[in-house]
Amino acid sequence: MLFNSFSFLLFFGIVTPLYYLIGYRWRWLLLLIASCYFYASFIPAYLLVLFTIIGIDYIAGRCIDSAPRKQRKAFLVLSLTANLGALSLFKYYNFFIDTFNHLLSLAHIQTFPFPLWRLALPLGLSFHTFQAMSYTIEVYKGRQKAERHLGLYALYVMFYPQLVAGPIERPAELLPQLHNGQPPDYDGIAEGLKKMLIGFFMKVVVADRLGIYVNYIYHDPEIHSRLALLLAVFFFPFQIYCDFAGYSLIAIGAAKTMGITLAPNFRQPYLAASVRDFWRRWHMTLTRWFRDYLYIPMGGSRLGTIRTCFNLLVVFLLSGLWHGAAWTFVIWGLLHAGIVILESLTDHWKSPPYTFGRALNTGRPRSLLLPFAMFRGLMTFTFLCLTWIFFRAANVTQAVMMIRRILSPLTPWQRPEEFRERVLLLCCFMGIACIIGADIKTAFFGEKHVLLDHRRAGVRLAACIALIVLILLFGVFNASQFIYFQF
Amino acid sequence: MQSARKFIGKLVIIAAGLLLADQLIGRWLAHAYARITHGEQGHITFVIDSTTAPLLVLGSSRAVHQYVPDILTDSLHLACYNAGKDGQGLFYSQAIVTAVLKRYQPKALILDLLPTAFAPEESDFNQLAILLPYYHTHPGIASILDQRGPWESVKTLSYLYCYNSLSLQIFKRSIADTEDDSTNHGYNPKFMSLPAMPAVIRKAALADDFSGAGLSATPDTTIVAAFQQLIALASQHGCRLAVIVSPVYFPLTTGSSTIHTAADICRRQHITFLDYSRSPDFCRHDSLFYDATHLNDSGARKFTRLLSADLHNSE
């Protein structure tokens, strides 16, 4: 059941009112059943994988909480092994075996190729295993009491709005909210519904429209002109941003309608002044996870320059692998690691105010500061576009070929047949303009929407109606998956 | 902090406003859409509402680019219109036949069948979205569109949904509905030939062929049922039907599950079935193809002449 499907609207329309109609005591059960139904609508069998992980982590959490200090680590290791084991088996087994088989064949070692795993990756496995691990780690660190209620713990992992693509929550933030039954807060419900509307707009109007052109070009980049390739390279960053940020907004909004606040996941990422700044704005809950549970425990930036660089390399390499078991994601991670390391090594060259974020956040951009910050922002965006090629390409060869073709003067500049669908291109540019405009507005004037949060109720209602009409008129309703679902 | 009553009141106002906007904008779109005479939408509307040609060609892009109506008209002495549509499968042809037969009775139908037409991946009803503007006016099409999903009949209550993604096209055409296509009675020729293409493009043009799992896939029962319904519909209305598998660049030496199944059904129903997928007159003739699955204009003319002669003989 995809968020951008009619079935989800019905599901949401039934579950949310029911949530308030039944007693506080049974709300967790309703949400748990709804979440199971939501997940089972994709592949029911994978509920078993989820239940197994939940069972192990629940027991591990309780044991960590009650065991003597020396034994606690063993239960943490058990929990992490179960989560990472499931992740390795379903997500990385084929990648490593395939690479190993390839290496054997390159070395001319005659042996039976190791068999590949033929099962599909359970939806959102990377998200809920990371959320589950953050629970056991927090319990181990003593920052979180182990949850005694199995149903509530299961709901912490399975809460349907963020089950398949995050935001990756912390137990301290989500579990108390699941415990506390709140009476309906209609302002909160209205806010949640508005967030959902904006999320739908970003997904079906912008991301899926851009996806039509991007998929067409990436299907066969070898035959396309330089302009078409450049357009696809320019469109994809916005496609993936609107796809994932749209999903996150729908998730945050759906949770908000039930009085549950989820962590924000995006903060105008393409207004970042550097790649480091980008990672503070892009998929913020994943960045926070890696920072708190990997980067800082490894020593962070406290152990000297070389160790810091090594830590950054490891974090970004694993972040790349987290996104997908393919060399394209490894290269994507390494490219980000390279530039972030470079940025951290040249930190002392820059005086802090020369960043786009600061220039924007002051609200009083100085005449010389803003152009310089914009230049840095543009350079960062160009670098991000380059790295997204690896993220989107089917394989490394295709990504390299695309870059080569873009740079080669022998590639024809344009072919008329590639731009025949002018209406599609117009919609794409209009969508991107909306997103850039909205992000710049938010950066300068804050989160409040000009029309959706207008002080006059009539304007607010008219804006809601207009947004729904726009979604119905320009949305792509082909039930296309969210890109991050595959992770 | 607003009260429940106020909140529900606002929801009701939004719902009413939405209903009003849907009716106003949707009906204007319906009105403007019906007046389009050119381009993709004009072509579909003409086929569904206006064509009276006694011979209709149905099918996908392989129909659009490979059947020359003028040649068929001259040799079969029947005015012909090519009603094929790029990117569509059997469901589209079924919808067109259902709509057309409500209005008049063509003497003959030529259905171009893809060698993978019955493969499960062809059962994608999403492509049929282009027929949504006809949902409220053509019940025959509506019943086929309802197969897009369990909630389609509910979704189509919204006029805006039916014209989704078409608004800019409709707006553009309501300002200037000019001729921007080069079709000849629905036939849209491809003039480039494989030898004239740069090596890279030629390689890509030949890469997308009919090889692979689709050829051997077990026929999808829904598509086979649609095919059988199309045959039944044609025979009920006394239309002669010919099912054609047009030439492909790489000969399908072992045939395909679709071809075997379709040939079997046609034999039982006494329908003309002609398979050119292994024809030595076309296969691997670079100068006749635009890509692995489409003939260019000279290939299409040669094929249409051959087909006309074969249809003549089969009579």
Short mmCIF file of N, CA and C in Angstrom, two decimals, chain A residues 3 8 11-12 15-16 31 34-35 38 155 157-167 174 178 196 247-258 260 262 485:
data_model
loop_
_atom_site.label_atom_id
_atom_site.label_comp_id
_atom_site.label_asym_id
_atom_site.label_seq_id
_atom_site.Cartn_x
_atom_site.Cartn_y
_atom_site.Cartn_z
N PHE A 3 1.88 5.20 -0.21
CA PHE A 3 1.25 6.43 0.26
C PHE A 3 0.49 7.13 -0.87
N PHE A 8 -4.37 3.79 0.22
CA PHE A 8 -3.81 4.41 1.43
C PHE A 8 -4.74 5.50 1.95
N PHE A 11 -7.37 3.77 3.81
CA PHE A 11 -6.77 3.22 5.03
C PHE A 11 -6.60 4.32 6.07
N PHE A 12 -6.02 5.43 5.62
CA PHE A 12 -5.78 6.56 6.52
C PHE A 12 -7.11 7.14 7.03
N VAL A 15 -8.35 4.57 9.69
CA VAL A 15 -7.53 4.36 10.91
C VAL A 15 -7.52 5.61 11.80
N THR A 16 -7.36 6.79 11.19
CA THR A 16 -7.20 8.00 12.02
C THR A 16 -8.45 8.31 12.86
N LEU A 31 -3.20 0.68 16.27
CA LEU A 31 -2.08 1.10 15.42
C LEU A 31 -1.21 -0.08 15.01
N ALA A 34 -3.09 -2.01 12.39
CA ALA A 34 -3.05 -1.21 11.15
C ALA A 34 -1.67 -1.28 10.52
N SER A 35 -0.63 -1.22 11.34
CA SER A 35 0.73 -1.26 10.81
C SER A 35 1.03 -2.62 10.18
N PHE A 38 -0.73 -2.70 6.94
CA PHE A 38 -0.02 -1.81 6.01
C PHE A 38 1.19 -2.54 5.42
N LEU A 155 5.17 -1.68 18.18
CA LEU A 155 4.64 -0.50 17.50
C LEU A 155 5.75 0.53 17.25
N VAL A 157 8.74 -0.12 16.44
CA VAL A 157 9.46 -0.52 15.21
C VAL A 157 8.52 -0.44 14.00
N MET A 158 7.24 -0.73 14.23
CA MET A 158 6.33 -0.92 13.08
C MET A 158 5.39 0.25 12.81
N PHE A 159 5.47 1.31 13.55
CA PHE A 159 4.52 2.43 13.40
C PHE A 159 4.37 2.76 11.91
N TYR A 160 3.19 2.56 11.36
CA TYR A 160 3.06 2.50 9.91
C TYR A 160 3.54 3.74 9.13
N PRO A 161 3.36 4.99 9.66
CA PRO A 161 3.81 6.11 8.82
C PRO A 161 5.31 6.06 8.51
N GLN A 162 6.11 5.54 9.46
CA GLN A 162 7.55 5.59 9.20
C GLN A 162 8.17 4.20 9.09
N LEU A 163 7.34 3.21 8.86
CA LEU A 163 7.82 1.82 8.84
C LEU A 163 8.74 1.53 7.67
N VAL A 164 8.40 1.98 6.49
CA VAL A 164 9.16 1.54 5.32
C VAL A 164 10.21 2.52 4.81
N ALA A 165 10.13 3.78 5.22
CA ALA A 165 11.17 4.71 4.74
C ALA A 165 11.44 5.83 5.75
N GLY A 166 11.30 5.54 7.02
CA GLY A 166 11.66 6.51 8.04
C GLY A 166 10.64 7.63 8.20
N PRO A 167 10.97 8.70 8.88
CA PRO A 167 12.22 9.04 9.55
C PRO A 167 12.62 8.00 10.60
N LEU A 174 10.06 8.60 20.44
CA LEU A 174 8.81 8.00 19.94
C LEU A 174 8.05 7.20 21.01
N LEU A 178 3.95 7.09 22.18
CA LEU A 178 3.06 5.95 21.96
C LEU A 178 2.36 5.57 23.27
N MET A 196 0.75 16.52 4.91
CA MET A 196 0.48 15.41 3.99
C MET A 196 0.19 15.95 2.58
N TYR A 247 7.71 11.80 0.79
CA TYR A 247 7.35 10.64 1.63
C TYR A 247 7.45 11.02 3.11
N SER A 248 8.56 11.66 3.47
CA SER A 248 8.78 12.01 4.88
C SER A 248 7.68 12.94 5.38
N LEU A 249 7.29 13.90 4.54
CA LEU A 249 6.23 14.83 4.96
C LEU A 249 4.89 14.11 5.14
N ILE A 250 4.60 13.16 4.25
CA ILE A 250 3.35 12.39 4.40
C ILE A 250 3.41 11.60 5.71
N ALA A 251 4.58 10.99 5.96
CA ALA A 251 4.74 10.20 7.19
C ALA A 251 4.59 11.09 8.43
N ILE A 252 5.30 12.22 8.41
CA ILE A 252 5.25 13.14 9.57
C ILE A 252 3.82 13.66 9.75
N GLY A 253 3.17 13.99 8.63
CA GLY A 253 1.81 14.51 8.69
C GLY A 253 0.83 13.47 9.20
N ALA A 254 0.95 12.23 8.70
CA ALA A 254 0.03 11.16 9.12
C ALA A 254 0.19 10.89 10.61
N ALA A 255 1.45 10.92 11.09
CA ALA A 255 1.68 10.71 12.53
C ALA A 255 1.11 11.88 13.33
N LYS A 256 1.28 13.08 12.80
CA LYS A 256 0.82 14.29 13.50
C LYS A 256 -0.71 14.27 13.68
N THR A 257 -1.41 13.71 12.70
CA THR A 257 -2.87 13.66 12.83
C THR A 257 -3.28 12.76 14.01
N MET A 258 -2.35 11.92 14.46
CA MET A 258 -2.65 11.08 15.62
C MET A 258 -1.93 11.62 16.86
N ILE A 260 1.19 12.40 17.17
CA ILE A 260 2.57 11.90 17.36
C ILE A 260 3.51 12.73 16.48
N LEU A 262 6.97 13.24 14.65
CA LEU A 262 8.17 12.54 14.17
C LEU A 262 9.26 13.57 13.86
N PHE A 485 12.12 3.30 -0.97
CA PHE A 485 11.54 2.02 -0.53
C PHE A 485 12.50 0.86 -0.78
#
